[in-house]
CSV table of C-alpha atoms in Angstrom, one decimal:
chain,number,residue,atom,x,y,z
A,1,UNK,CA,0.3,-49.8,92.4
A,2,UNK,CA,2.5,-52.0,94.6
A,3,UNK,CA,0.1,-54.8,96.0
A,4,UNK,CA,-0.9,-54.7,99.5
A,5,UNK,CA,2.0,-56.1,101.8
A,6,UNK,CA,2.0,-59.6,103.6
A,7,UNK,CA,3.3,-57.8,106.4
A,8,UNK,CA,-0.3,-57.2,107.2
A,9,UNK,CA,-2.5,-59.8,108.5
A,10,UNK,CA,-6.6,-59.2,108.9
A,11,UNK,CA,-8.1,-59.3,112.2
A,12,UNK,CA,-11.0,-58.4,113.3
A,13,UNK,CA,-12.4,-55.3,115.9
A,14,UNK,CA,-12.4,-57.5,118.8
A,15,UNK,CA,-8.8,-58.3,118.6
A,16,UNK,CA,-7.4,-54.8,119.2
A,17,UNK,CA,-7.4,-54.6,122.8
A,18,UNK,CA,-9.5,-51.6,123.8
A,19,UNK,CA,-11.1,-50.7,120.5
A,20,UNK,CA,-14.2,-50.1,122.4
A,21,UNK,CA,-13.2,-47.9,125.2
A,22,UNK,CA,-11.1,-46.0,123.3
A,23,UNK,CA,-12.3,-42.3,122.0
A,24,UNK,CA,-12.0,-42.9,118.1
A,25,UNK,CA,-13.7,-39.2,118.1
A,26,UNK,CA,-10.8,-37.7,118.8
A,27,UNK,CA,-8.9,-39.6,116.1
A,28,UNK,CA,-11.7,-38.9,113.0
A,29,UNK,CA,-10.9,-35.0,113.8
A,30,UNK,CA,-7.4,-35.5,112.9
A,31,UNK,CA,-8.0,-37.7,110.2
A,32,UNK,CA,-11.3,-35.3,108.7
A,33,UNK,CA,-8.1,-32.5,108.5
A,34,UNK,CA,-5.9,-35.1,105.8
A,35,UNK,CA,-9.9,-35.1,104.0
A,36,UNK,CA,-9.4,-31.6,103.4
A,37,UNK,CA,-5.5,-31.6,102.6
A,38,UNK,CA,-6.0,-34.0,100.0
A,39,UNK,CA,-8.2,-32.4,97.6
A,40,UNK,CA,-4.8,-30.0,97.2
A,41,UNK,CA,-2.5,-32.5,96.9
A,42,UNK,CA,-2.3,-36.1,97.6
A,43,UNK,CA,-0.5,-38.7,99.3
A,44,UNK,CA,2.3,-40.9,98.0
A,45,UNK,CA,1.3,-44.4,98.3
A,46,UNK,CA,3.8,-45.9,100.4
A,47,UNK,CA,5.6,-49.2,99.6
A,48,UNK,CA,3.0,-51.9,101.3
A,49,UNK,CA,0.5,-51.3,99.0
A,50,UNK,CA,-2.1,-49.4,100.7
A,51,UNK,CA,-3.3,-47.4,97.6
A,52,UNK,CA,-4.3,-43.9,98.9
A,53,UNK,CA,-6.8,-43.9,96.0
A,54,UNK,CA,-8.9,-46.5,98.2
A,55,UNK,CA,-9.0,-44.2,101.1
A,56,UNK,CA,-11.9,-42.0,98.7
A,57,UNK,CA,-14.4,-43.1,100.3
A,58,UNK,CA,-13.4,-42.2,103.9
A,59,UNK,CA,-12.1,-39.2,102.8
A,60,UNK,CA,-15.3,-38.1,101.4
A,61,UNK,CA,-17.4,-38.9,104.3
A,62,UNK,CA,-15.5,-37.5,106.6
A,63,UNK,CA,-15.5,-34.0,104.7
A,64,UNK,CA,-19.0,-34.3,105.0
A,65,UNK,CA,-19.5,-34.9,108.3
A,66,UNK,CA,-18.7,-32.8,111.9
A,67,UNK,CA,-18.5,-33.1,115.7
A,68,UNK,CA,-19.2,-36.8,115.9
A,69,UNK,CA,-19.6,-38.4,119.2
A,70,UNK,CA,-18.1,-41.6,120.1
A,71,UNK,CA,-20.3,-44.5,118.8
A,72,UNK,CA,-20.7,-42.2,115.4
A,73,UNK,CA,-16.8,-42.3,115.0
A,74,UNK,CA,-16.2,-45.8,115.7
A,75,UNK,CA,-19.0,-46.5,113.4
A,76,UNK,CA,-17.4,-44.7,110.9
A,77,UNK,CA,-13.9,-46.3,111.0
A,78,UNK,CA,-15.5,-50.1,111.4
A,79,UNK,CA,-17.6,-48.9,108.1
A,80,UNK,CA,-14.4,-48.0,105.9
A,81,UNK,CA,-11.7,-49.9,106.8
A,82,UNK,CA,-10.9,-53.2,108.4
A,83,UNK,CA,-7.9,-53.8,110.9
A,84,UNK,CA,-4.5,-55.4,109.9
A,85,UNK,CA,-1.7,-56.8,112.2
A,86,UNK,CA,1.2,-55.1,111.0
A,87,UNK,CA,4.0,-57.8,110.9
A,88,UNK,CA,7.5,-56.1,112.5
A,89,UNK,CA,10.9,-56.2,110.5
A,90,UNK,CA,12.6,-59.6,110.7
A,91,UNK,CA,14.2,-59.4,114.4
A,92,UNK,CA,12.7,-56.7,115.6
A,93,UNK,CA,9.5,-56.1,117.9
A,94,UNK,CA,7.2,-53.2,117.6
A,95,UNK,CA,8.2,-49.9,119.3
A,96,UNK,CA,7.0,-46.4,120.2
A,97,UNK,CA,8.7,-43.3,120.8
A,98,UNK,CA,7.5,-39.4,121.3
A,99,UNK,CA,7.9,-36.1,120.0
A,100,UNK,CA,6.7,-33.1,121.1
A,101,UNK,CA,6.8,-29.3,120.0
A,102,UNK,CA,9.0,-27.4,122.5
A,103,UNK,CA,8.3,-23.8,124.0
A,104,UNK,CA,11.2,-21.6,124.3
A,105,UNK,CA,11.8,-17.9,125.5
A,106,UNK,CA,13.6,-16.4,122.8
A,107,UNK,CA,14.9,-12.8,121.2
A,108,UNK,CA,14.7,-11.5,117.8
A,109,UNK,CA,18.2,-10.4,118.2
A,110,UNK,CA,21.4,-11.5,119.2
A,111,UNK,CA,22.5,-10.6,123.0
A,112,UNK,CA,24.5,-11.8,126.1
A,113,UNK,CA,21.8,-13.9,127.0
A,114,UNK,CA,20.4,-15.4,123.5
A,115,UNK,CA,23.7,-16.1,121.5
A,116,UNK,CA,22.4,-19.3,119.9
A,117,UNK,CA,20.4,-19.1,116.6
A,118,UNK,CA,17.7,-21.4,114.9
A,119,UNK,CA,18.7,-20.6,111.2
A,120,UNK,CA,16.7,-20.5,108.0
A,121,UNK,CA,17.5,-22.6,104.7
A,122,UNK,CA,20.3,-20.8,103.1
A,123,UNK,CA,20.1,-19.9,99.0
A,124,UNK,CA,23.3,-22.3,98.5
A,125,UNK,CA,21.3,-25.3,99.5
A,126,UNK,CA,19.4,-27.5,97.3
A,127,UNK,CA,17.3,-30.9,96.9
A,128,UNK,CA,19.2,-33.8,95.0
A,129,UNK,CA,17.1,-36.8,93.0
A,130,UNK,CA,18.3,-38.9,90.5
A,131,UNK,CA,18.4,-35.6,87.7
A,132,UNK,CA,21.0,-34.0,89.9
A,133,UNK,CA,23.0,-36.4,92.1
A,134,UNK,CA,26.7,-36.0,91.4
A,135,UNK,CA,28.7,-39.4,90.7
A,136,UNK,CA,29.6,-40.8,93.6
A,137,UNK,CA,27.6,-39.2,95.5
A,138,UNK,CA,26.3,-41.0,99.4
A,139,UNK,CA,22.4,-41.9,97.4
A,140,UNK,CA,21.5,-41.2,101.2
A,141,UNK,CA,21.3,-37.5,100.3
A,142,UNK,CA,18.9,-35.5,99.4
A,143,UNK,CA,20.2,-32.4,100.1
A,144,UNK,CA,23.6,-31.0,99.0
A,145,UNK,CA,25.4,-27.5,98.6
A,146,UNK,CA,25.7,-25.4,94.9
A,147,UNK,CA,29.2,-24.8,94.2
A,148,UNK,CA,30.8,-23.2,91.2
A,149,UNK,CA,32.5,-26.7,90.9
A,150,UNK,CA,28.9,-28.1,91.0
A,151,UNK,CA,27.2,-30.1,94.2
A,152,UNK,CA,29.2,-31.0,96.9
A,153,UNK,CA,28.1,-32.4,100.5
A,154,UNK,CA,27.0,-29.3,102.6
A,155,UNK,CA,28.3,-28.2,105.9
A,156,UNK,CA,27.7,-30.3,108.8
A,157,UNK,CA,26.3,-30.1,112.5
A,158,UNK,CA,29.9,-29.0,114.0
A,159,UNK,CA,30.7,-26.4,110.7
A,160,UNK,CA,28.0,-24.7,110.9
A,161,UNK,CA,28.0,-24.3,114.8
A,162,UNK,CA,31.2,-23.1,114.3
A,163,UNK,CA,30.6,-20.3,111.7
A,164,UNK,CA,30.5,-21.5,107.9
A,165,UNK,CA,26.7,-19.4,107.8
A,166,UNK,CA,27.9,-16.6,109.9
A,167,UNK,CA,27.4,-13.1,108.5
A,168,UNK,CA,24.3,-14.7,105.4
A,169,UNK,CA,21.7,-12.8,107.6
A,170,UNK,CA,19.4,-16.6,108.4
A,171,UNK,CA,19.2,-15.8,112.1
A,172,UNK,CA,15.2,-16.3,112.7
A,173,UNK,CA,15.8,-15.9,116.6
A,174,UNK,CA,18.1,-16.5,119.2
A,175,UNK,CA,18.1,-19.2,121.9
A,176,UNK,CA,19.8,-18.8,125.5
A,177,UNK,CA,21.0,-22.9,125.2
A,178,UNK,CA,22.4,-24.7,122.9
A,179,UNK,CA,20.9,-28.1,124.4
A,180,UNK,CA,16.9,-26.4,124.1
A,181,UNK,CA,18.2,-25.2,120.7
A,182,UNK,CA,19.2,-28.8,120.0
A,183,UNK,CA,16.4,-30.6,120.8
A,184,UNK,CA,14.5,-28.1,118.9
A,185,UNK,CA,16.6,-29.6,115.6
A,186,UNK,CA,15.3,-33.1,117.2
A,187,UNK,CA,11.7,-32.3,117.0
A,188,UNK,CA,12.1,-30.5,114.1
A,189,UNK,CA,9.5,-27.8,115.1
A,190,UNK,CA,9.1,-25.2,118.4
A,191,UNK,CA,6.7,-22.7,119.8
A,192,UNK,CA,8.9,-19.3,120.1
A,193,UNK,CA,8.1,-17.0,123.2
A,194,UNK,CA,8.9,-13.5,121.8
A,195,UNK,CA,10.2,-10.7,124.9
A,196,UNK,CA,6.6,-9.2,124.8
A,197,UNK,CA,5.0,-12.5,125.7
A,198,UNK,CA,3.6,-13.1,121.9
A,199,UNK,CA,4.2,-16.2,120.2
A,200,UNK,CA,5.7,-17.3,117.1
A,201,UNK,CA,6.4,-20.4,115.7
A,202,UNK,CA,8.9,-22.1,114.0
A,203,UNK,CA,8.9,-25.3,111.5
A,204,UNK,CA,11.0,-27.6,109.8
A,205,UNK,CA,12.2,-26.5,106.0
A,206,UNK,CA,15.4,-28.6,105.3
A,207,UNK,CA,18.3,-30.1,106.4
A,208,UNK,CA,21.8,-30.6,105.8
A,209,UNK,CA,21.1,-34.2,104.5
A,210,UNK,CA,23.3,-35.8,107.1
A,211,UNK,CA,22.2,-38.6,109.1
A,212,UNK,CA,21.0,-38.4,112.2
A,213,UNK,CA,22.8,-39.9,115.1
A,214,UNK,CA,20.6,-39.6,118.4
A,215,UNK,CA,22.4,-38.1,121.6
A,216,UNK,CA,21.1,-41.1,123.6
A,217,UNK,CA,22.2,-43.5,121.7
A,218,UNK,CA,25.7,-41.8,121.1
A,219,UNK,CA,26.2,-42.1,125.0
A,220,UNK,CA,25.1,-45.5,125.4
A,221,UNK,CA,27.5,-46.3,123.2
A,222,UNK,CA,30.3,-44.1,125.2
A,223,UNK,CA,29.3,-45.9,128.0
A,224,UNK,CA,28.1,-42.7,130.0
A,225,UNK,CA,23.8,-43.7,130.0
A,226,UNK,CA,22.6,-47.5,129.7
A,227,UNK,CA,20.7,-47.5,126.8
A,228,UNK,CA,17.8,-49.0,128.6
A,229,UNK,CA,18.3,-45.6,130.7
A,230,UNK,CA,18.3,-43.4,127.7
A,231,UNK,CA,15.5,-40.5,127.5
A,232,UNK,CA,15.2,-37.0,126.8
A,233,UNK,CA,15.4,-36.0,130.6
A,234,UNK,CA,18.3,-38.6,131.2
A,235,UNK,CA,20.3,-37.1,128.4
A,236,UNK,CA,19.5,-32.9,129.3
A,237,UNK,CA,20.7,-34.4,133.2
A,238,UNK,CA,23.9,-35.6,131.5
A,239,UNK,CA,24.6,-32.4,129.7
A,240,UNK,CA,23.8,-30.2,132.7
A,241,UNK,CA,26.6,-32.2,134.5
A,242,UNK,CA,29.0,-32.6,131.4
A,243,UNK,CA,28.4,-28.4,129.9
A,244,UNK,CA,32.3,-28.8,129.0
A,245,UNK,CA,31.3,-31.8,127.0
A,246,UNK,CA,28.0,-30.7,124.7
A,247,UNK,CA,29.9,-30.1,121.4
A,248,UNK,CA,31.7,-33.3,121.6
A,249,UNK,CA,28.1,-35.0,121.7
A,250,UNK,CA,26.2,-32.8,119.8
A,251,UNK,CA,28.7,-32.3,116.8
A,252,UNK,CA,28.7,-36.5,116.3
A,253,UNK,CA,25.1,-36.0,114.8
A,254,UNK,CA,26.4,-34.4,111.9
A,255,UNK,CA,22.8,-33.0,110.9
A,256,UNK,CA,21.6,-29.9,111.2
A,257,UNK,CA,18.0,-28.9,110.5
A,258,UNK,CA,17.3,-25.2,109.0
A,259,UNK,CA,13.7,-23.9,109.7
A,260,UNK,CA,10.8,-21.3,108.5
A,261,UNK,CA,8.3,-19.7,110.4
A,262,UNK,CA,4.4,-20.5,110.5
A,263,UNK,CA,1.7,-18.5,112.4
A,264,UNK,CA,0.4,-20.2,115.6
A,265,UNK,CA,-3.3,-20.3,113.8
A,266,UNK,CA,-5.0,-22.9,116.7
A,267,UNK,CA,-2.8,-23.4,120.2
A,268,UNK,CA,-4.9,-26.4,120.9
A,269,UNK,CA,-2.6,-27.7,117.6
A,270,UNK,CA,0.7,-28.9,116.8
A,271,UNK,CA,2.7,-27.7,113.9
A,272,UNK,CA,1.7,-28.9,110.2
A,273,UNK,CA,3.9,-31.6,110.0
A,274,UNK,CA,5.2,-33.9,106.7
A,275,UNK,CA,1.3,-34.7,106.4
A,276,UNK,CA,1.1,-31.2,105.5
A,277,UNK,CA,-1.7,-30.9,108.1
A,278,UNK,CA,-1.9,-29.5,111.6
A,279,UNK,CA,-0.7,-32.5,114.3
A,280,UNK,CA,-2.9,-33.3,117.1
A,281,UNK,CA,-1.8,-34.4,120.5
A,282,UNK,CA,-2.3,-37.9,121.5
A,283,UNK,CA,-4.0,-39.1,117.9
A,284,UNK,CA,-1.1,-37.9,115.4
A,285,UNK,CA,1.9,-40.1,114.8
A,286,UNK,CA,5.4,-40.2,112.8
A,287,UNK,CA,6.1,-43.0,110.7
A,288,UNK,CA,8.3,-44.7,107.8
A,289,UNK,CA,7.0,-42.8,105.0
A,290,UNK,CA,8.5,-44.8,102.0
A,291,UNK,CA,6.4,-48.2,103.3
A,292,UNK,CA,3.3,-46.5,104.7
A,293,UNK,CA,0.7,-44.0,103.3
A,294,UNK,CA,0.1,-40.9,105.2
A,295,UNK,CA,-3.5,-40.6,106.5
A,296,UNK,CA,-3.0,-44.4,107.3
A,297,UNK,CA,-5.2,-44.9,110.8
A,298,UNK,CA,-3.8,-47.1,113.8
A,299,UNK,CA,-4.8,-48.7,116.8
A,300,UNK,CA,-1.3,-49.1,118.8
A,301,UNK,CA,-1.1,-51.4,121.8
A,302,UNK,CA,1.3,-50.6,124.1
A,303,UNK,CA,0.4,-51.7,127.7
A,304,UNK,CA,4.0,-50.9,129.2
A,305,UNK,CA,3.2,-47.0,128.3
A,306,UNK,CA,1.0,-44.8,130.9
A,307,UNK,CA,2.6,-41.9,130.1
A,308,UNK,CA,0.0,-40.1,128.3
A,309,UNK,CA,-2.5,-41.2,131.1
A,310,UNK,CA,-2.5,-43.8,133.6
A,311,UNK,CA,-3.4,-46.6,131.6
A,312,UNK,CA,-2.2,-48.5,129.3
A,313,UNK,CA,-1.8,-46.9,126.0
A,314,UNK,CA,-4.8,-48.2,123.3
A,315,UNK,CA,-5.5,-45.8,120.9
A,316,UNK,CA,-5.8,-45.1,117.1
A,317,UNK,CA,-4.0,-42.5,115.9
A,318,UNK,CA,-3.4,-41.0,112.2
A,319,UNK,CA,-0.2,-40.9,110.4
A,320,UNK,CA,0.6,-37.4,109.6
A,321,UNK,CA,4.1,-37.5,110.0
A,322,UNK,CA,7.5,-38.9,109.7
A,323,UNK,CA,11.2,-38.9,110.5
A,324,UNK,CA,14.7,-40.2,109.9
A,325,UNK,CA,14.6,-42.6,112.4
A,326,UNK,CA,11.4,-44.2,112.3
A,327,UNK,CA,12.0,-47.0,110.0
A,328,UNK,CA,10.0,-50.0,109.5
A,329,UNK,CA,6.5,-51.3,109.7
A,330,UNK,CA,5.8,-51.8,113.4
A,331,UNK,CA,7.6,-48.4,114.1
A,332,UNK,CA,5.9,-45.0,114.9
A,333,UNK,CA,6.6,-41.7,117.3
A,334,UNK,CA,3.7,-40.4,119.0
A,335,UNK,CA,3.3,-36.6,119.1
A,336,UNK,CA,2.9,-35.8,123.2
A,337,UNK,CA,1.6,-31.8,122.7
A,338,UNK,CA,3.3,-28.5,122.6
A,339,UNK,CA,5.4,-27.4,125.7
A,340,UNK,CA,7.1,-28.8,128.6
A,341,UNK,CA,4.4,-31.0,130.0
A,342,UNK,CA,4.2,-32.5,126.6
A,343,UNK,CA,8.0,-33.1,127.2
A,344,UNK,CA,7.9,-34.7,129.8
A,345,UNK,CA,5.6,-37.2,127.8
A,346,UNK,CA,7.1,-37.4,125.0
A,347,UNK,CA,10.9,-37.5,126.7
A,348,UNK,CA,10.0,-41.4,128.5
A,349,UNK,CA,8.1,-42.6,125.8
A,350,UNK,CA,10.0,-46.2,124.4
A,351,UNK,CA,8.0,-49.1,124.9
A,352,UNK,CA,7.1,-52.1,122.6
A,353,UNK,CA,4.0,-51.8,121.0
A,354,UNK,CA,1.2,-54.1,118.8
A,355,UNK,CA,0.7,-52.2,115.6
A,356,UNK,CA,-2.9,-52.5,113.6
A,357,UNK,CA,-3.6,-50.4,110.5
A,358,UNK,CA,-7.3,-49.4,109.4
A,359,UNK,CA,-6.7,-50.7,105.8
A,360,UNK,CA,-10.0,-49.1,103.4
A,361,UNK,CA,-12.6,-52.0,102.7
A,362,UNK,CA,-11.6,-51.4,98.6
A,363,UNK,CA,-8.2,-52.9,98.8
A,364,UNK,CA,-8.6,-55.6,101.0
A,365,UNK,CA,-12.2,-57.0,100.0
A,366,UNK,CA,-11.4,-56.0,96.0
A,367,UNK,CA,-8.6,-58.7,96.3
A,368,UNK,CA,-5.8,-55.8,96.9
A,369,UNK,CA,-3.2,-58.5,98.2
């Protein structure tokens, strides 16, 4: 195992600001579900060094017990781990975004109204490592398409939108906008309102292997939204005014993200995420997963951000999932909820932000750095 990072540096409880107000209850729930996932399969340890084999102990207890209150939960936590400033990248401050699950209105089939589909992974495309990868090949992918002639790059954002899938049969529903199917692709997961008022839902399963290339920061950089401007409501407002302009913007993020469906087992929970466990609103959170280990606790600081209540934002939260553009230590997305009041959550959400992780007592008092 890699040894524990010097980006982190031990504190103590009384230096995260609001540790003791905070509900850590609500936080052991999400982190009891990783308990369970584990004993399936577990986490990759991620590049600082925290050694999922240390979280054992946690992870046991936490199977073993239920419904804790307050004081029980933040007993737990100060029993099994002890808090870490997490150093940021060289440069760089922490910083918070959100993501949410979107609701849409959808049909099964194609019409006037719903001519824009959310796709499933197609047959021709595969996963690349370092047993397949072509010569030459951009190492960024991980994803590529099956040719006779062997792997080649798959289609892109603006191929696809303009037909290279038509006629396979992958339609899974059909969307009325492109922009709602868009950010869908974003947040890589949506609740699906079916025309009898039942509910589906769908999930990430692939990608094209692209990178990403955000809509806000594609117009900041076109000059149309300051970036400091730039969120999810400021961006729909631009496309509402632009329509003539949306494939322009949207076909510059040449990545397109194909989907499978999962059953809506708990509407009080988000989709199963990378984490491979159900997110939960306000306590789950995306982060880089080649440097940190899923199931990681954090306390974030972020006093600039009310917009999950009106005060400042002090809470721990588990890491159950990741993304293409969170990179780095001190970087994380916080999942808002499912529907549109979780949007508008999630869509304001960039603020700097004090990062802690709960590191397990076994690696840093057994001399893990």
């Amino acid at each position: 195992m890699p040894p524990l990072s010097a980006a982190f540096t031990p504190v103590d409880y009384g230096d995260l600001p609001g540790w003791a107000e905070d509900d850590q209850n609500l936080a052991f729930e999400a982190f009891r579900r990783s308990a369970f996932h584990i004993l399936t399969k577990p986490y990759r340890t991620g590049s600082l060094g925290v050694d999922f084999a240390a979280f054992a102990p946690a992870y046991a207890e936490a199977r073993s017990a239920e419904g804790l209150d307050r004081p029980q939960a933040r007993a737990f936590f100060e029993r099994h781990f002890i808090p870490a400033r997490v150093s940021p990248s060289e440069g760089a401050g922490g910083l918070v975004t959100g993501f949410y699950e979107p609701e849409v209105r959808v049909s099964p089939v194609r019409t006037d109204d719903f001519t824009v589909p959310l796709l499933a992974r197609p047959s021709d495309l595969v996963d690349i490592d370092d047993t397949n990868r072509p010569q030459n090949f951009d190492p960024y992918f991980a994803f590529g398409r099956d040719t006779a002639g062997g792997i080649v790059e798959y289609f892109d954002r603006g191929q696809i939108e303009r037909g290279a899938l038509a006629g396979r049969g992958l339609e899974i529903a059909w969307l009325a906008e492109k922009v709602d199917a868009f950010f869908i692709h974003v947040q890589g997961a949506a609740r699906l309102v079916m025309p009898d008022g039942s509910m589906r839902r769908v999930t990430y399963a692939a990608k094209t292997g692209h990178r990403f290339s955000g809509p806000g920061r594609i117009l900041a950089d076109l000059g149309e939204i300051p970036l400091a401007q730039v969120t999810m409501q400021s961006i729909r407002a631009w496309l509402a005014a632009n329509p003539q302009r949306i494939d322009e913007i949207f076909w510059r993020n040449r990545s397109y993200i194909f989907f499978r469906e999962a059953e809506v087992d708990d509407p009080a929970l988000g989709p199963v995420a990378a984490a491979k466990v159900p997110l939960t609103a306000g306590r789950s959170v995306a982060v880089d997963r080649l440097l940190h280990t899923f199931g990681t606790p954090f306390f974030i600081h972020a006093p600039a951000l009310t917009a999950f209540d009106t005060k400042p934002f002090r809470r721990l939260m588990i890491a159950q999932d990741t993304g293409s553009a969170i990179v780095g230590p001190a970087r994380g997305d916080l999942f808002a909820g499912s529907g549109d009041a979780a949007g508008e959550i999630a869509g304001v959400v960039r603020n700097e932000a004090d990062f802690f992780a709960l590191l397990p007592r076994p690696l840093v008092e057994g001399g893990g750095r």
